[in-house]
XYZ file of C-alpha atoms in Angstrom:
240
model
C -136.750 62.393 214.548
C -133.816 60.904 212.635
C -134.004 59.801 209.008
C -136.108 56.691 208.368
C -134.608 54.380 205.758
C -137.381 52.477 203.987
C -137.362 49.528 201.567
C -140.330 48.543 199.387
C -141.355 44.984 198.456
C -144.316 45.398 196.131
C -145.214 43.497 192.965
C -147.466 46.153 191.375
C -145.601 48.902 189.510
C -148.350 51.493 190.015
C -148.477 50.834 193.736
C -144.696 51.236 194.024
C -144.792 54.498 192.082
C -147.612 55.745 194.275
C -145.692 54.948 197.452
C -142.582 56.627 196.093
C -144.607 59.765 195.376
C -146.178 59.700 198.857
C -142.950 59.052 200.714
C -141.130 61.682 198.674
C -143.260 64.311 200.434
C -141.462 63.669 203.715
C -137.997 64.990 204.500
C -137.681 62.273 207.166
C -138.018 59.293 204.811
C -135.484 57.918 202.321
C -136.289 54.987 200.039
C -133.180 52.807 199.967
C -134.437 50.325 197.384
C -137.382 48.388 195.987
C -138.186 44.869 194.830
C -141.080 43.290 192.941
C -140.614 39.759 194.334
C -140.144 38.249 197.765
C -136.715 36.692 197.284
C -135.430 39.849 195.596
C -136.769 41.734 198.584
C -134.859 39.564 201.037
C -131.648 40.187 199.076
C -132.439 43.918 199.064
C -132.846 43.956 202.839
C -129.473 42.296 203.342
C -127.788 44.780 201.047
C -129.401 47.983 202.305
C -130.165 47.275 206.003
C -133.183 49.644 206.184
C -135.027 50.721 209.334
C -138.415 49.704 207.979
C -139.763 47.595 205.127
C -143.155 47.955 203.463
C -144.412 44.578 202.231
C -147.296 43.462 200.001
C -148.642 40.042 201.027
C -149.464 38.905 197.477
C -146.051 38.434 195.807
C -145.361 36.358 192.660
C -142.755 33.956 194.078
C -143.073 33.638 197.857
C -145.770 35.248 199.971
C -145.266 38.384 202.017
C -145.880 36.312 205.134
C -142.956 34.051 204.236
C -140.820 37.151 203.715
C -141.711 38.348 207.214
C -140.911 34.917 208.646
C -137.506 35.015 206.975
C -136.869 38.491 208.386
C -137.852 37.546 211.924
C -136.301 34.054 211.960
C -133.120 34.141 214.105
C -131.603 31.357 211.990
C -132.184 33.133 208.681
C -129.506 35.118 206.868
C -132.129 37.811 206.325
C -132.851 38.110 210.051
C -132.979 41.619 211.458
C -134.497 41.953 214.920
C -134.670 45.749 214.711
C -136.269 45.908 211.262
C -139.859 47.197 211.426
C -142.432 45.582 209.120
C -145.413 47.467 207.712
C -147.922 45.535 205.608
C -149.429 47.521 202.715
C -151.932 45.221 201.085
C -155.430 44.725 199.706
C -155.830 41.599 201.869
C -158.321 41.921 204.730
C -158.956 38.203 205.219
C -158.911 37.416 208.945
C -156.700 34.343 208.554
C -154.083 36.187 206.490
C -154.161 39.213 208.786
C -153.534 37.092 211.874
C -150.830 35.087 210.050
C -149.061 38.340 209.204
C -149.015 39.459 212.835
C -148.035 35.986 214.023
C -145.097 36.124 211.601
C -143.953 39.412 213.101
C -145.644 42.313 211.282
C -145.730 45.559 213.247
C -148.368 47.565 211.357
C -150.999 46.963 208.694
C -152.423 49.379 206.103
C -155.047 48.642 203.459
C -154.203 50.014 200.020
C -157.701 51.113 199.106
C -158.300 52.900 202.422
C -154.912 54.489 203.166
C -154.156 57.931 201.769
C -150.690 59.448 201.441
C -150.830 61.204 204.801
C -151.981 58.023 206.548
C -149.051 56.121 205.025
C -146.561 58.707 206.257
C -148.103 58.601 209.745
C -148.043 54.799 209.722
C -144.342 54.734 208.838
C -143.402 57.257 211.512
C -145.485 55.494 214.188
C -144.069 52.077 213.280
C -140.513 53.384 213.265
C -141.067 54.742 216.780
C -142.092 51.283 217.980
C -145.875 51.656 217.849
C -148.448 49.727 215.822
C -150.530 51.462 213.165
C -153.618 49.585 212.028
C -156.264 50.449 209.499
C -159.625 50.526 211.357
C -160.851 47.471 209.427
C -157.715 45.554 210.433
C -158.018 46.738 214.030
C -161.527 45.291 214.181
C -160.239 41.942 212.904
C -157.445 41.848 215.487
C -159.723 42.847 218.348
C -162.382 40.351 217.271
C -159.735 37.639 217.268
C -158.652 38.555 220.794
C -162.261 38.582 221.979
C -162.906 35.146 220.477
C -159.740 33.809 222.097
C -160.741 35.198 225.475
C -164.283 33.781 225.190
C -162.951 30.397 224.073
C -160.483 30.279 226.957
C -163.263 31.188 229.380
C -165.695 28.600 227.976
C -163.015 25.915 228.015
C -162.117 26.532 231.645
C -162.586 23.586 233.983
C -161.988 23.046 237.722
C -158.511 21.856 236.914
C -157.595 24.735 234.626
C -156.679 28.385 235.084
C -159.472 30.664 233.913
C -159.145 34.257 232.762
C -160.338 36.667 235.417
C -162.845 39.360 234.438
C -160.355 42.051 235.295
C -156.899 41.660 233.778
C -154.123 42.277 236.361
C -152.191 44.117 233.661
C -154.688 46.962 233.780
C -154.896 47.285 237.533
C -153.530 50.841 237.475
C -156.596 52.021 235.528
C -158.917 51.104 238.351
C -156.671 52.396 241.075
C -155.295 55.811 241.903
C -155.394 57.141 238.347
C -158.589 55.949 236.616
C -159.629 56.973 233.138
C -161.841 60.056 232.941
C -165.265 59.971 231.291
C -163.807 61.604 228.171
C -160.896 59.140 228.070
C -163.356 56.236 228.285
C -165.307 57.716 225.363
C -162.122 57.918 223.322
C -161.057 54.409 224.317
C -164.417 53.087 223.070
C -163.856 54.841 219.734
C -160.329 53.410 219.509
C -161.767 49.936 220.062
C -164.229 50.729 217.282
C -161.302 51.301 214.932
C -161.613 55.086 214.620
C -158.588 57.226 213.785
C -157.702 60.402 215.684
C -159.220 62.608 212.967
C -162.514 60.706 213.154
C -162.554 60.909 216.960
C -161.976 64.659 216.717
C -164.989 65.036 214.428
C -167.264 62.752 216.436
C -166.537 64.424 219.783
C -166.182 67.988 218.423
C -162.733 68.466 219.921
C -159.452 69.448 218.305
C -157.018 66.885 216.929
C -154.358 68.012 219.422
C -156.824 67.418 222.270
C -157.493 63.912 220.978
C -153.768 63.176 220.799
C -153.315 64.397 224.379
C -156.146 62.150 225.602
C -154.723 59.156 223.698
C -151.291 59.699 225.299
C -152.931 59.878 228.731
C -154.881 56.677 228.050
C -151.726 54.809 227.011
C -149.824 56.064 230.058
C -152.584 55.199 232.524
C -153.133 51.743 231.046
C -149.441 50.987 230.629
C -150.176 50.242 226.981
C -147.492 50.283 224.297
C -149.850 51.476 221.542
C -153.508 52.009 220.600
C -154.138 48.355 219.762
C -152.661 47.222 223.085
C -154.863 49.757 224.896
C -157.945 48.502 223.033
C -157.209 44.895 223.946
C -156.633 45.791 227.587
C -159.842 47.807 227.574
C -161.791 44.803 226.320
C -160.162 42.390 228.743
C -160.693 44.696 231.719
C -164.359 45.158 230.982
C -163.968 48.921 230.549
C -165.205 48.581 226.979
C -167.672 46.056 225.602
């Protein structure tokens, strides 16, 4: 993997120092700059053009969500379509979480539940184009999707288009290459917000075996990442 250039937008000094210490453990990551406020952060991004930015939602001038909107807005001077956004925050409020993803966040870590190794893994996964979600955040996102699906179904009328029980997007799962019993077990644990290490412990299998099963699940389901696979699993009825 090539070098990952990372910028930090974080108002708390101790949190910034902690991230610097964590990221300094990786030869793949270079911190190109840091900012304690949102507007300073936007200027920093223009100047340094990083691959990924880590953003706290609670900033003293403008919110982290507004920063993301500025980054992802095609009409903004700060716009960068290729820039990956990783939220590193204490906020686990459903409304704020969904606003962050609606604005364009790629991954979401909770400060009080993410250790140094998790943060490094989250950065690498996000840089590669995948989503990394803290289990608590994953549950919020999946719950939101479930509520949306149920609402759409309940609101269906003879003149509207209802959501079918089986999503056409996951047709391949039920066809020539279905998920194995073990893969279904792992998919259920992914939906439950469990990380690979936790799945390994629960099923008494090695971490490498878990990773192999997860790759197979993503390939069979045509999913871009774990969250996408979980959503498709819920919509297809494979997982309740």
